[in-house]
Coordinates of C-alpha atoms in Angstrom, one line a residue:
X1 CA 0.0 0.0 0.0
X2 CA 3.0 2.6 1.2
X3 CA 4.1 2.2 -2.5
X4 CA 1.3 2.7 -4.2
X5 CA 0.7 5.8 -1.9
X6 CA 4.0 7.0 -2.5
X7 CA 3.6 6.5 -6.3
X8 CA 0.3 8.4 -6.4
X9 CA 2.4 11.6 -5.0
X10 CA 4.8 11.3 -7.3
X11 CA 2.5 11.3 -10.0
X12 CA 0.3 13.7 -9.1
X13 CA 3.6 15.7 -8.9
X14 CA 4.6 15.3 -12.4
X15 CA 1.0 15.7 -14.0
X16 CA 1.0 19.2 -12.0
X17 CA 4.1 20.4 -13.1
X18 CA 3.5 19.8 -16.6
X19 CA 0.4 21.8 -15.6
X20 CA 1.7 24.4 -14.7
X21 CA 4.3 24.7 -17.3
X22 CA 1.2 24.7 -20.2
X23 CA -1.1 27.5 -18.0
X24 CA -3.3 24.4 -17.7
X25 CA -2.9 25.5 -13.6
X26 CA -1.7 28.3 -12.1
X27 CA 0.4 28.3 -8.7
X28 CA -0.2 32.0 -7.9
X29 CA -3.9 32.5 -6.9
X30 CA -4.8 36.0 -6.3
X31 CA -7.9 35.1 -4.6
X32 CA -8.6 32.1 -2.7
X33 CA -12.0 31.3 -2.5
X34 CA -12.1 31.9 -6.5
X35 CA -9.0 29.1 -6.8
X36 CA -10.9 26.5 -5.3
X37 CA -13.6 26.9 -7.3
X38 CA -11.3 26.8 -10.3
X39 CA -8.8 24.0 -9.4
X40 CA -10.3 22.2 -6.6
X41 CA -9.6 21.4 -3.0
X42 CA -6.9 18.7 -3.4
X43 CA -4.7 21.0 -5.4
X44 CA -5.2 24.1 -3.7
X45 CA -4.9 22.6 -0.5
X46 CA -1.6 21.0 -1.2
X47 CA -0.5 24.3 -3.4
X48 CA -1.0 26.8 -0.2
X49 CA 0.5 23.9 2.2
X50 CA 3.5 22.7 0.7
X51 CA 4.4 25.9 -1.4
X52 CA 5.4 28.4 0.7
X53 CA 9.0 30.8 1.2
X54 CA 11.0 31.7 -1.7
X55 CA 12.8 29.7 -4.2
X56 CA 16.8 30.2 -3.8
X57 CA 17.5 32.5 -6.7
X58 CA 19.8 30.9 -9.6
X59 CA 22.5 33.7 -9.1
X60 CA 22.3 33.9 -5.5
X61 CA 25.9 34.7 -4.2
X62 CA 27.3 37.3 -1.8
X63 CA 29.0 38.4 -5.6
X64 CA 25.7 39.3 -7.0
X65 CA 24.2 40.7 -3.7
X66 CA 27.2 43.1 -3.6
X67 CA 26.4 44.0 -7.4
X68 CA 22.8 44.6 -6.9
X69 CA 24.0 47.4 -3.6
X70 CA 26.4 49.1 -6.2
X71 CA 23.0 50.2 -7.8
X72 CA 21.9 52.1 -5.0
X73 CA 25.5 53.9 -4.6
X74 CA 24.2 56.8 -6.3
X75 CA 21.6 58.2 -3.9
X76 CA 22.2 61.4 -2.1
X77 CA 22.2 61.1 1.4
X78 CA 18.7 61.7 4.0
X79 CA 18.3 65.4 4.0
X80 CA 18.6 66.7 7.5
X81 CA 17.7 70.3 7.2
X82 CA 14.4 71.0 9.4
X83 CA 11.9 69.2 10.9
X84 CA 11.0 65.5 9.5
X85 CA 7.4 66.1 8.1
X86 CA 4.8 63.3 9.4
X87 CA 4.2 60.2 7.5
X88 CA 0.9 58.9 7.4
X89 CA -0.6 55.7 5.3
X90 CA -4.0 54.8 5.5
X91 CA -5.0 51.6 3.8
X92 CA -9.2 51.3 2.9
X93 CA -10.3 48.4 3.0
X94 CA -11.9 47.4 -0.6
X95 CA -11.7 50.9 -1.6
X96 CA -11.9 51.8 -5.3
X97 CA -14.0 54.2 -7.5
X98 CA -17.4 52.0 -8.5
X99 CA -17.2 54.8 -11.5
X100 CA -15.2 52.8 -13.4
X101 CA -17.4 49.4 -13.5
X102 CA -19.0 49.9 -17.0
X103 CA -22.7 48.9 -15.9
X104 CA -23.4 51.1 -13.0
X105 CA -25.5 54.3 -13.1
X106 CA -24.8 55.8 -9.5
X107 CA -26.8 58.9 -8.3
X108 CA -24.5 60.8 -7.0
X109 CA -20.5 61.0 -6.9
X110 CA -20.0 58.4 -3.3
X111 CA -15.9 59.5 -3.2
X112 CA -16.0 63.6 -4.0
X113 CA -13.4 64.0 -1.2
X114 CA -10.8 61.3 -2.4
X115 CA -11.6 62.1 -6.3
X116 CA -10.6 66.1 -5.7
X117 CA -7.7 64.8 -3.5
X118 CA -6.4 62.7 -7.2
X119 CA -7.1 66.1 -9.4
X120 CA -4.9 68.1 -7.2
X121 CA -2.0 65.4 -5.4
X122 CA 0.1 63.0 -7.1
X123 CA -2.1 59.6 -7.7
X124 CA -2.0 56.9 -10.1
X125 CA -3.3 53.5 -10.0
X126 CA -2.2 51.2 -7.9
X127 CA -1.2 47.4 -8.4
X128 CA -2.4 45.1 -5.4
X129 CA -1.6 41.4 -5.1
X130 CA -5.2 40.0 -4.3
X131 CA -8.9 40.6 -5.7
X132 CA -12.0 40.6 -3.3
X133 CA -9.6 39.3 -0.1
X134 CA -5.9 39.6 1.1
X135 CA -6.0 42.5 3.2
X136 CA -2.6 41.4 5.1
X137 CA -1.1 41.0 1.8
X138 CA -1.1 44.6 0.3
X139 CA 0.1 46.0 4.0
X140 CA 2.8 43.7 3.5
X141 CA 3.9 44.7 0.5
X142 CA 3.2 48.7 1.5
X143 CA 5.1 48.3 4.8
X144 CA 8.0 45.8 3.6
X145 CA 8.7 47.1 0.0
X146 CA 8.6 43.3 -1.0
X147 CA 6.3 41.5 -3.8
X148 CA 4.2 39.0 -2.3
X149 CA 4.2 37.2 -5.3
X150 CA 7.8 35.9 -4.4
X151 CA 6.4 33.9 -2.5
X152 CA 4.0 30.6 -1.5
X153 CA 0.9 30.2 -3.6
X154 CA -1.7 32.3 -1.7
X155 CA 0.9 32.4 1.2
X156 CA 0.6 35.1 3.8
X157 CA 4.1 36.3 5.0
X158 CA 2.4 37.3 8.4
X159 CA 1.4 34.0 8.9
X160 CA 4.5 32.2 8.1
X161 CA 7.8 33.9 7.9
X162 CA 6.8 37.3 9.8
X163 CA 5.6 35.9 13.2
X164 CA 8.8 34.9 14.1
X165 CA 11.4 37.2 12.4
X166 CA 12.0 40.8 11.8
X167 CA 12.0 42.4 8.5
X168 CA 13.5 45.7 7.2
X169 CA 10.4 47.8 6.5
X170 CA 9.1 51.2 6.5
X171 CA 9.0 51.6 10.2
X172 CA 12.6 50.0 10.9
X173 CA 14.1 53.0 8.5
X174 CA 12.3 55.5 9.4
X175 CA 13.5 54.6 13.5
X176 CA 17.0 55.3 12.1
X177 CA 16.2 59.3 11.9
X178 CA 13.8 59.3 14.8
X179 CA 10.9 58.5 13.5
X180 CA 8.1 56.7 15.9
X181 CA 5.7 54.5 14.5
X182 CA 2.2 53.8 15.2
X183 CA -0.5 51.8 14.1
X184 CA -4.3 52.7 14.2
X185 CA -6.9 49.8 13.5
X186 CA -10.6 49.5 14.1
X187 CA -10.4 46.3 14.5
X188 CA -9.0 43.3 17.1
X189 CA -5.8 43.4 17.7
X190 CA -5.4 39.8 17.1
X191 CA -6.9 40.1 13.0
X192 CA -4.1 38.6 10.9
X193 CA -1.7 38.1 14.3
X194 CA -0.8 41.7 14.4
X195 CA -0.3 42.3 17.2
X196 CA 2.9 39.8 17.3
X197 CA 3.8 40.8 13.5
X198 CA 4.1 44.2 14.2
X199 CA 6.5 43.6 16.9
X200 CA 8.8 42.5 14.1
X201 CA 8.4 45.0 11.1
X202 CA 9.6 47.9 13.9
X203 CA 6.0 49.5 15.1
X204 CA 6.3 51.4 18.6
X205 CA 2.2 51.6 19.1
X206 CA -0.7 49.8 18.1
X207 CA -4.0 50.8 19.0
X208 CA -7.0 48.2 18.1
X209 CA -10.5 48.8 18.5
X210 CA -9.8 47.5 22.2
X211 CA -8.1 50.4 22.5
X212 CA -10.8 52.7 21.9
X213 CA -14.2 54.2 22.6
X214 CA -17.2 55.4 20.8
X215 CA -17.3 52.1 18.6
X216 CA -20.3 51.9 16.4
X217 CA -20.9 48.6 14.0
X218 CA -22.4 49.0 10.8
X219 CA -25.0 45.9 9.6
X220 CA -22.4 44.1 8.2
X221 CA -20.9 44.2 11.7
X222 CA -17.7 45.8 11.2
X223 CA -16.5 48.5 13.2
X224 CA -17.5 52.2 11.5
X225 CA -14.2 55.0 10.2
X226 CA -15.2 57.8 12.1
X227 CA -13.0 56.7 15.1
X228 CA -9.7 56.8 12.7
X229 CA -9.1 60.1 12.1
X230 CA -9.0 61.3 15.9
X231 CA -7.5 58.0 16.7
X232 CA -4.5 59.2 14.0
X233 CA -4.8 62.8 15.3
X234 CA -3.8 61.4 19.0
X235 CA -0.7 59.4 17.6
X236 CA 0.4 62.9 16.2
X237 CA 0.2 64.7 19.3
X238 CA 1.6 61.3 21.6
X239 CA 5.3 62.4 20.5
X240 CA 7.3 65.7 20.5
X241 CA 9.2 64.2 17.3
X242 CA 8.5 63.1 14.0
X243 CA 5.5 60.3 13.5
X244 CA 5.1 57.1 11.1
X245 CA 0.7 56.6 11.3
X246 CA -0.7 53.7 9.4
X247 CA -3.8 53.4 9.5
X248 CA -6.2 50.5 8.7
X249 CA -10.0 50.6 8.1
X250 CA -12.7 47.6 8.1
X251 CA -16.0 49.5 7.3
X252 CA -16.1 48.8 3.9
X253 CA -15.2 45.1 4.7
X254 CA -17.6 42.6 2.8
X255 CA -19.6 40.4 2.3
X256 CA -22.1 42.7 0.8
X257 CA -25.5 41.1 0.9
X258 CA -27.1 42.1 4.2
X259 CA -30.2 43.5 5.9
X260 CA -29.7 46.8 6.1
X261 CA -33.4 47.5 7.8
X262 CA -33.7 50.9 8.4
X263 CA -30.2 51.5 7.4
X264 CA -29.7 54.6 5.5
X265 CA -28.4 54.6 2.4
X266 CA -29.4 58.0 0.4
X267 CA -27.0 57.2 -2.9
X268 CA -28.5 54.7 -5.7
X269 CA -27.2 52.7 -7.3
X270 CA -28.6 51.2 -10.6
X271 CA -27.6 48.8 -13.3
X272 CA -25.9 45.7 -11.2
X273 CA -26.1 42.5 -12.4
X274 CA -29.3 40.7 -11.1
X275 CA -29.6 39.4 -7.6
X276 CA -26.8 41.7 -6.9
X277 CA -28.5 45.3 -6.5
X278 CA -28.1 45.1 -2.4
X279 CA -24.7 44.1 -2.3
X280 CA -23.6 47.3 -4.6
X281 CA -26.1 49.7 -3.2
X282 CA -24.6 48.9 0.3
X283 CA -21.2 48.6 -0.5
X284 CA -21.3 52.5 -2.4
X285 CA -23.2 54.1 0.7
X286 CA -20.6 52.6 2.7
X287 CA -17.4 53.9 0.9
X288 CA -19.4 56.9 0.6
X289 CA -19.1 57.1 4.3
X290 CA -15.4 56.4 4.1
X291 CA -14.9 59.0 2.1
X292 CA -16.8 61.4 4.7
X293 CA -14.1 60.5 6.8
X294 CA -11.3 61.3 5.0
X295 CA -12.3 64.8 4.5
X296 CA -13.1 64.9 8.1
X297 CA -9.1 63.8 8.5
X298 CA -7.6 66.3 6.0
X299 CA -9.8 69.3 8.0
X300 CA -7.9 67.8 11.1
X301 CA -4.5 67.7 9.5
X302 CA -4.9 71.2 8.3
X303 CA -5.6 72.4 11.0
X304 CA -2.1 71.6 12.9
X305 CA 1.0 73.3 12.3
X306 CA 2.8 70.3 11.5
X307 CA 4.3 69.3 7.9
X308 CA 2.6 66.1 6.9
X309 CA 1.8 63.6 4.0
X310 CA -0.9 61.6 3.6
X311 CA -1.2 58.6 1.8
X312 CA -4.2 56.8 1.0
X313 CA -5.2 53.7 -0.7
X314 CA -7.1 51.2 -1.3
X315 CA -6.3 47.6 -0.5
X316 CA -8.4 45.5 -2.9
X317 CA -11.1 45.6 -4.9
X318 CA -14.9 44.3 -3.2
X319 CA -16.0 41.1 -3.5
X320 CA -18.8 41.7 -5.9
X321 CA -17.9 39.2 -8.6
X322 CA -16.6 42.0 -11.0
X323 CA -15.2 40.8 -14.2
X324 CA -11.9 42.5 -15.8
X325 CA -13.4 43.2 -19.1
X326 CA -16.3 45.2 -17.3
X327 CA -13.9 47.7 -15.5
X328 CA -12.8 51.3 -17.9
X329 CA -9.4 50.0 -16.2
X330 CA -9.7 46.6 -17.8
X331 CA -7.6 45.2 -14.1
X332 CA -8.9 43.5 -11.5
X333 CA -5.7 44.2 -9.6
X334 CA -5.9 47.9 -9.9
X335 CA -7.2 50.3 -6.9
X336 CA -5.8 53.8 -6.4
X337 CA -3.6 56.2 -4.4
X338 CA -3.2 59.5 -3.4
X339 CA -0.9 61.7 -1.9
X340 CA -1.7 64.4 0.0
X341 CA 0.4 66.9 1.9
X342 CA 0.7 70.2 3.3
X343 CA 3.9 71.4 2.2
X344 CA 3.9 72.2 -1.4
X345 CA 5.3 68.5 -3.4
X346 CA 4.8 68.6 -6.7
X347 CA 2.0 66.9 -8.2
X348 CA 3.5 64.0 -10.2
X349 CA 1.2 61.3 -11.6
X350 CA 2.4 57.8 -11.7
X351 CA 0.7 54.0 -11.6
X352 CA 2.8 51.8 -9.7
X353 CA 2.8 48.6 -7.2
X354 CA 1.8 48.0 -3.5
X355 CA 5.8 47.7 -3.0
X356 CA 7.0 50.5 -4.3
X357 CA 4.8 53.1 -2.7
X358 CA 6.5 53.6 0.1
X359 CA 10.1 54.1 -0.8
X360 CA 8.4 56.7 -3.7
X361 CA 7.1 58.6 -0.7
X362 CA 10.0 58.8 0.8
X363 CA 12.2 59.6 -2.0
X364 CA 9.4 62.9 -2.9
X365 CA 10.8 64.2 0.4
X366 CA 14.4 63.4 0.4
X367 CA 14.4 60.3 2.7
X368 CA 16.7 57.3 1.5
X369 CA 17.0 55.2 4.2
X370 CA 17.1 51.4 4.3
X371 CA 18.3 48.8 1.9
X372 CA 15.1 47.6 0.1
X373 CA 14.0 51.5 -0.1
X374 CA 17.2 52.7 -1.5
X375 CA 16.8 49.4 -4.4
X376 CA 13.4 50.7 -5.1
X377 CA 14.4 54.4 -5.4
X378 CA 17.6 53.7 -7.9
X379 CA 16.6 50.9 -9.7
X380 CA 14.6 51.4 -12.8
X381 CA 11.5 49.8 -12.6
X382 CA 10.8 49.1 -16.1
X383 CA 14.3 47.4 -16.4
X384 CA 14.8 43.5 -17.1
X385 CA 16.5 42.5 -13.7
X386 CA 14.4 44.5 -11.4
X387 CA 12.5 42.1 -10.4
X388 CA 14.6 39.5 -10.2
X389 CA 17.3 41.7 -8.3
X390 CA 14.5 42.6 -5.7
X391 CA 13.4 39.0 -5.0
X392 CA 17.4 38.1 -4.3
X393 CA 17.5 40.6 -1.8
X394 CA 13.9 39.0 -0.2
X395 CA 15.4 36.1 -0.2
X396 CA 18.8 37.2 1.2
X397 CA 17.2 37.8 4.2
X398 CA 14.4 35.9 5.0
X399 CA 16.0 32.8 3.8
X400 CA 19.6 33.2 2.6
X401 CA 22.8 34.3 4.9
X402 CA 21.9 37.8 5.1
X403 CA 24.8 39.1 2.9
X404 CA 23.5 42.3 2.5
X405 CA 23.3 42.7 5.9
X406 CA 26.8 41.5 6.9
X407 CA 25.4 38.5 7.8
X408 CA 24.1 40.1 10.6
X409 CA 20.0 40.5 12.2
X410 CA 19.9 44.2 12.0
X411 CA 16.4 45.0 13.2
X412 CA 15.3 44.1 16.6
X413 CA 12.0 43.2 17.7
X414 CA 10.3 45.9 19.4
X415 CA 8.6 46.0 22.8
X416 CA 4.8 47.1 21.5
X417 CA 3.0 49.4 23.2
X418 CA -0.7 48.6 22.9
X419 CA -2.5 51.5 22.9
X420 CA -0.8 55.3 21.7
X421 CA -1.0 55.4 25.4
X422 CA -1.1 52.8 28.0
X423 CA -3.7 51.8 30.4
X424 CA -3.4 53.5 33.9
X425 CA -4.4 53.4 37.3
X426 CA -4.5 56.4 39.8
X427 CA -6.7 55.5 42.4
X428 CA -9.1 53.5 44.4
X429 CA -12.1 54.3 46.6
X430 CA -15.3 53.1 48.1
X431 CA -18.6 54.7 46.8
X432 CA -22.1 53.6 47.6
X433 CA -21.9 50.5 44.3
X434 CA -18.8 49.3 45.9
X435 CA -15.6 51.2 44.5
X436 CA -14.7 53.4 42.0
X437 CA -11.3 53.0 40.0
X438 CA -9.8 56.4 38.6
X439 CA -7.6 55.7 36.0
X440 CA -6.6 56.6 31.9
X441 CA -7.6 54.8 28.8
X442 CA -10.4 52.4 30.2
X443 CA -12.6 51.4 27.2
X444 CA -15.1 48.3 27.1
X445 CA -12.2 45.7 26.8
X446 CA -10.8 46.7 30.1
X447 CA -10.8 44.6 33.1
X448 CA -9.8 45.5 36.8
X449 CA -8.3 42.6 38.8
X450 CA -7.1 42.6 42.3
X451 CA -4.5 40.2 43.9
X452 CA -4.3 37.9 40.3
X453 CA -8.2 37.7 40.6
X454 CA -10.7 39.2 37.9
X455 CA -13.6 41.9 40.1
X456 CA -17.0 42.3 38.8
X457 CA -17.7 45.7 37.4
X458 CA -17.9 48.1 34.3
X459 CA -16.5 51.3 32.5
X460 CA -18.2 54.4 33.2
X461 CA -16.0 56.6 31.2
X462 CA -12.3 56.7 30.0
X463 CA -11.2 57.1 33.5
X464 CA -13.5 55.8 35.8
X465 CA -14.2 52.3 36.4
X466 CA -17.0 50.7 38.9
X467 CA -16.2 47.9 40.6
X468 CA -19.3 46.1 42.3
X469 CA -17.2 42.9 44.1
X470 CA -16.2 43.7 47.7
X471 CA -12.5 43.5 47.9
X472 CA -10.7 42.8 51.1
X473 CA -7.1 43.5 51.9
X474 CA -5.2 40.1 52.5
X475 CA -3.2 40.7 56.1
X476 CA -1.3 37.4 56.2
X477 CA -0.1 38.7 52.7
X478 CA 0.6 42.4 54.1
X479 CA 2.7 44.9 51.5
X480 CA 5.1 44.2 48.8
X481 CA 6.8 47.2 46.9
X482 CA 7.2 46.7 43.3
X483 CA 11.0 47.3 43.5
X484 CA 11.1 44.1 46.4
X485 CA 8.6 42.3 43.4
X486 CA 11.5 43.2 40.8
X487 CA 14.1 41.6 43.0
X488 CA 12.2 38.9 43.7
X489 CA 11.3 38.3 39.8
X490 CA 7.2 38.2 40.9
X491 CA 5.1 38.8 38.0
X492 CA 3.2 42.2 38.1
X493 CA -0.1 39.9 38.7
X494 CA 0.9 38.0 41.7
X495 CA 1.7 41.1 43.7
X496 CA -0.4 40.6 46.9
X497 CA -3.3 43.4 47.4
X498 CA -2.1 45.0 44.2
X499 CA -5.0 46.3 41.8
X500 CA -3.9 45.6 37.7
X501 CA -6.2 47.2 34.8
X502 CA -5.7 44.1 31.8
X503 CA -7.2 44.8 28.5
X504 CA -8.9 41.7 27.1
X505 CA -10.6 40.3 23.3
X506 CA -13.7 39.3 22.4
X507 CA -11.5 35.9 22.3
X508 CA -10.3 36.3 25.5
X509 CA -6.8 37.3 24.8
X510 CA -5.5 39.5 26.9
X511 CA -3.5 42.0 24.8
X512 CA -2.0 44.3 27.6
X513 CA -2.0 45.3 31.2
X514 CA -1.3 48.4 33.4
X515 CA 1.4 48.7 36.0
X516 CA 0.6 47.6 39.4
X517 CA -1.5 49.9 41.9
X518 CA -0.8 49.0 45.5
X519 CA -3.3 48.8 48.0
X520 CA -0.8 51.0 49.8
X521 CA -0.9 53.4 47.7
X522 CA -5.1 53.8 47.1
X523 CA -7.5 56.1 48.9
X524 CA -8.5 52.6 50.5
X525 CA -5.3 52.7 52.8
X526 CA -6.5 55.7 54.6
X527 CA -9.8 54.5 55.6

């Protein structure tokens, strides 16, 4: 039986490969869901599990990594004349202009704010590496300035190579001039593994929607924009220096077809394919509403005296079951960009990829930092080896001896902050529900606990928490300071008749907590 097992691999093998080398199949799917309804389960399922990381180049040598740096030896250096302008990135999710699907008749322009923003900023089209799905996949590409394409079939580098290794990327560049960089998403932390990725592609801050307050769901059930902008606007003002923001929204997140009730949704919609005129008359009023948002964000950002550029983007095109030939664009992989700023860059028009975005920002304002940015900025991308030169240096250092790097781990993994600022507790005292907790940054994910054990209770407010369980002090357990707790190596939570804010998912993951508040130290102790 083993042989005949072992045969049936083999074979299956060989008829695949000669598959794939006549187009029969393809090993580079750019949605999922659409691949297994084209190829199947077996083959898709073997494709995404056993094809993953990057094929070792043919070239590859520490010869051919030094000739591919020579290319970048004609870059001026990072300007260091006045202060570092703000970088922000804001990626929508399945955000694209429905004007350009031939068949729609919409009543009234749903993206005026982003559409004016293209007339008068440098935009372009913009080339993303999935259709209807692979959020995690373009930010990888924006944040890394590597083509996903290099590797697995429908891999995701945050699920395989990216939870346990650093990357160079955006962040870990910009940290070289002084940059700090944050992440804002209205969504859980946990989406994708972020919260452990971004540990590793540099990111000082990441605020999820546990991190925030004044959350409203839309009928699809994702989490509405109008908390981004002053969640963005906080990251600014959280830092005397210069800030990285990206930003990542979900309200636009399909699937489409859902009861809206008394939802309203004033735009029309008319001319989608039958059976499909809910799914594009919700999806428009909702991007519609996106784009609300972003005009309320450039009002913000115009109103602080602080150089800044904005980019914005959209991730994907929606899962609506559009067809190539029915777009004006004629590509399925096509969203678009802007780039706003305040600061006078020149307007200069250009379609390009999810990687190269961000080394093109940084190169319109004189920042040349970081080896894959620097590739991107002096290579030409229209050239025959460009390509073939950037996936040598991906797999340099994700898989190869790091030659580039001296054969060294150059970026560390950073200690993330949940939250642009952390939990806090001030005080503790009794009030006629049992007592009340004074504190910073409580939202509806926070939990207080007391002596390692979780106390009934609920937010009131951003800094005041109610607490309805009686809580005694433990005498036998008496006072430990949290320099004696340090020395001793006792974990923050098994501080005796210490009070600890944690900040915990729908999932029951607990993402963060605060610093220790002694009993000692409370409004309690003087009673």
């Amino acid at each position: 039986v083993i042989p005949l097992v072992i045969a049936g691999f083999v074979a299956f093998g060989g008829v695949t490969q000669l598959a794939l080398e006549k187009r029969v199949l393809s090993n580079y799917f750019g949605n999922i869901a659409f691949a297994y309804e084209d190829y199947g389960y077996p083959y898709c399922l073997a494709t995404t599990i056993f094809n993953t990381g990057i094929s070792e180049p043919r070239d590859y040598s520490e010869d051919e990594i030094n000739r591919i740096e020579k290319t970048e030896s004609n870059l001026p250096k990072t300007k260091e004349d006045g202060k570092r302008p703000n970088i922000l990135f804001l990626q929508l999710e399945s955000f694209f202009d429905p004007t350009l699907v031939n068949y729609l008749d919409i009543s009234e322009d749903p993206i005026p704010n982003f559409r004016k923003l293209m007339k008068e900023y440098s935009s372009g089209y913009y080339k993303v590496p999935s259709v209807g799905a692979g959020t995690a996949n373009t930010e990888f590409e924006v944040l890394t300035g590597m083509r996903q394409r290099d590797f697995g079939a429908c891999e995701y580098p945050y699920k395989t190579v990216l939870r346990n290794m650093t990357s160079e990327s955006i962040c870990n560049d910009l940290s070289k001039i002084g940059y700090t960089s944050h992440c804002v998403h209205n969504n859980s932390a946990t989406f994708y593994g972020r919260n452990d990725v971004f540990k590793n592609l540099g990111f000082d801050t990441f605020t999820s929607m546990e991190y925030m307050n004044g959350l409203q769901e839309n009928p699809n059930g994702w989490v509405n924009d109008d908390v981004i902008a002053p969640q963005i606007i906080k990251t600014l003002d959280s830092t005397d220096g210069a800030d990285f923001t990206f930003g990542i929204t979900v309200q636009s997140h399909g699937k489409y077809d859902v009861d809206t009730g008394d939802y309203e949704q004033k735009i029309k919609v008319l001319g989608a394919p039958e059976g499909m005129e809910n799914q594009y008359n919700y999806y428009v009023n909702e991007i519609a509403l996106v784009d609300k948002m972003l005009g309320n964000l450039i009002k913000r950002l115009e109103n602080r005296n602080e150089k800044t550029v904005l980019v914005l983007y959209g991730d994907h095109l929606p899962s609506l079951d559009i067809k190539a030939d029915e777009l004006k664009n004629s590509d399925l992989y096509q969203t678009q960009y802007v780039i706003w700023d305040n600061f006078g860059l020149k307007k200069s028009d250009k379609d390009m990829a999810a990687y190269q975005l961000y080394s093109y920002v940084l190169n319109k304002i004189g920042i040349h930092e970081g080896l894959i940015t620097k590739y991107h900025q002096q290579t030409d991308w229209d050239s025959d080896y460009y390509l073939s030169g950037l996936k040598t240096l991906e797999y340099d250092w994700f898989y190869g001896d790091k030659y580039a790097y001296g054969g060294m781990n150059e970026f560390e993994k950073t200690d993330l902050q949940m939250g642009t600022y952390p939990v806090v507790l001030e005080n503790v005292k009794r009030n006629s529900k049992g007592y009340i907790v004074k504190g910073k940054g409580f939202t509806d994910y926070t939990y207080i606990y007391f002596g390692g054990s979780k106390l009934e209770g609920y937010k009131i407010d951003s800094s005041h928490y109610q607490i309805t369980d009686n809580i005694e002090y433990d005498e036998d357990e008496g006072y430990m300071s949290l320099q004696m707790a340090k020395e001793n190596n006792v974990a923050d939570e098994d501080i005796p008749n210490a009070f600890m804010a944690k900040v915990i998912d729908a999932d029951n993951v607990e993402l963060s907590s605060s610093k220790p508040l002694l009993w000692n130290f409370t409004s309690l102790y003087l009673e």
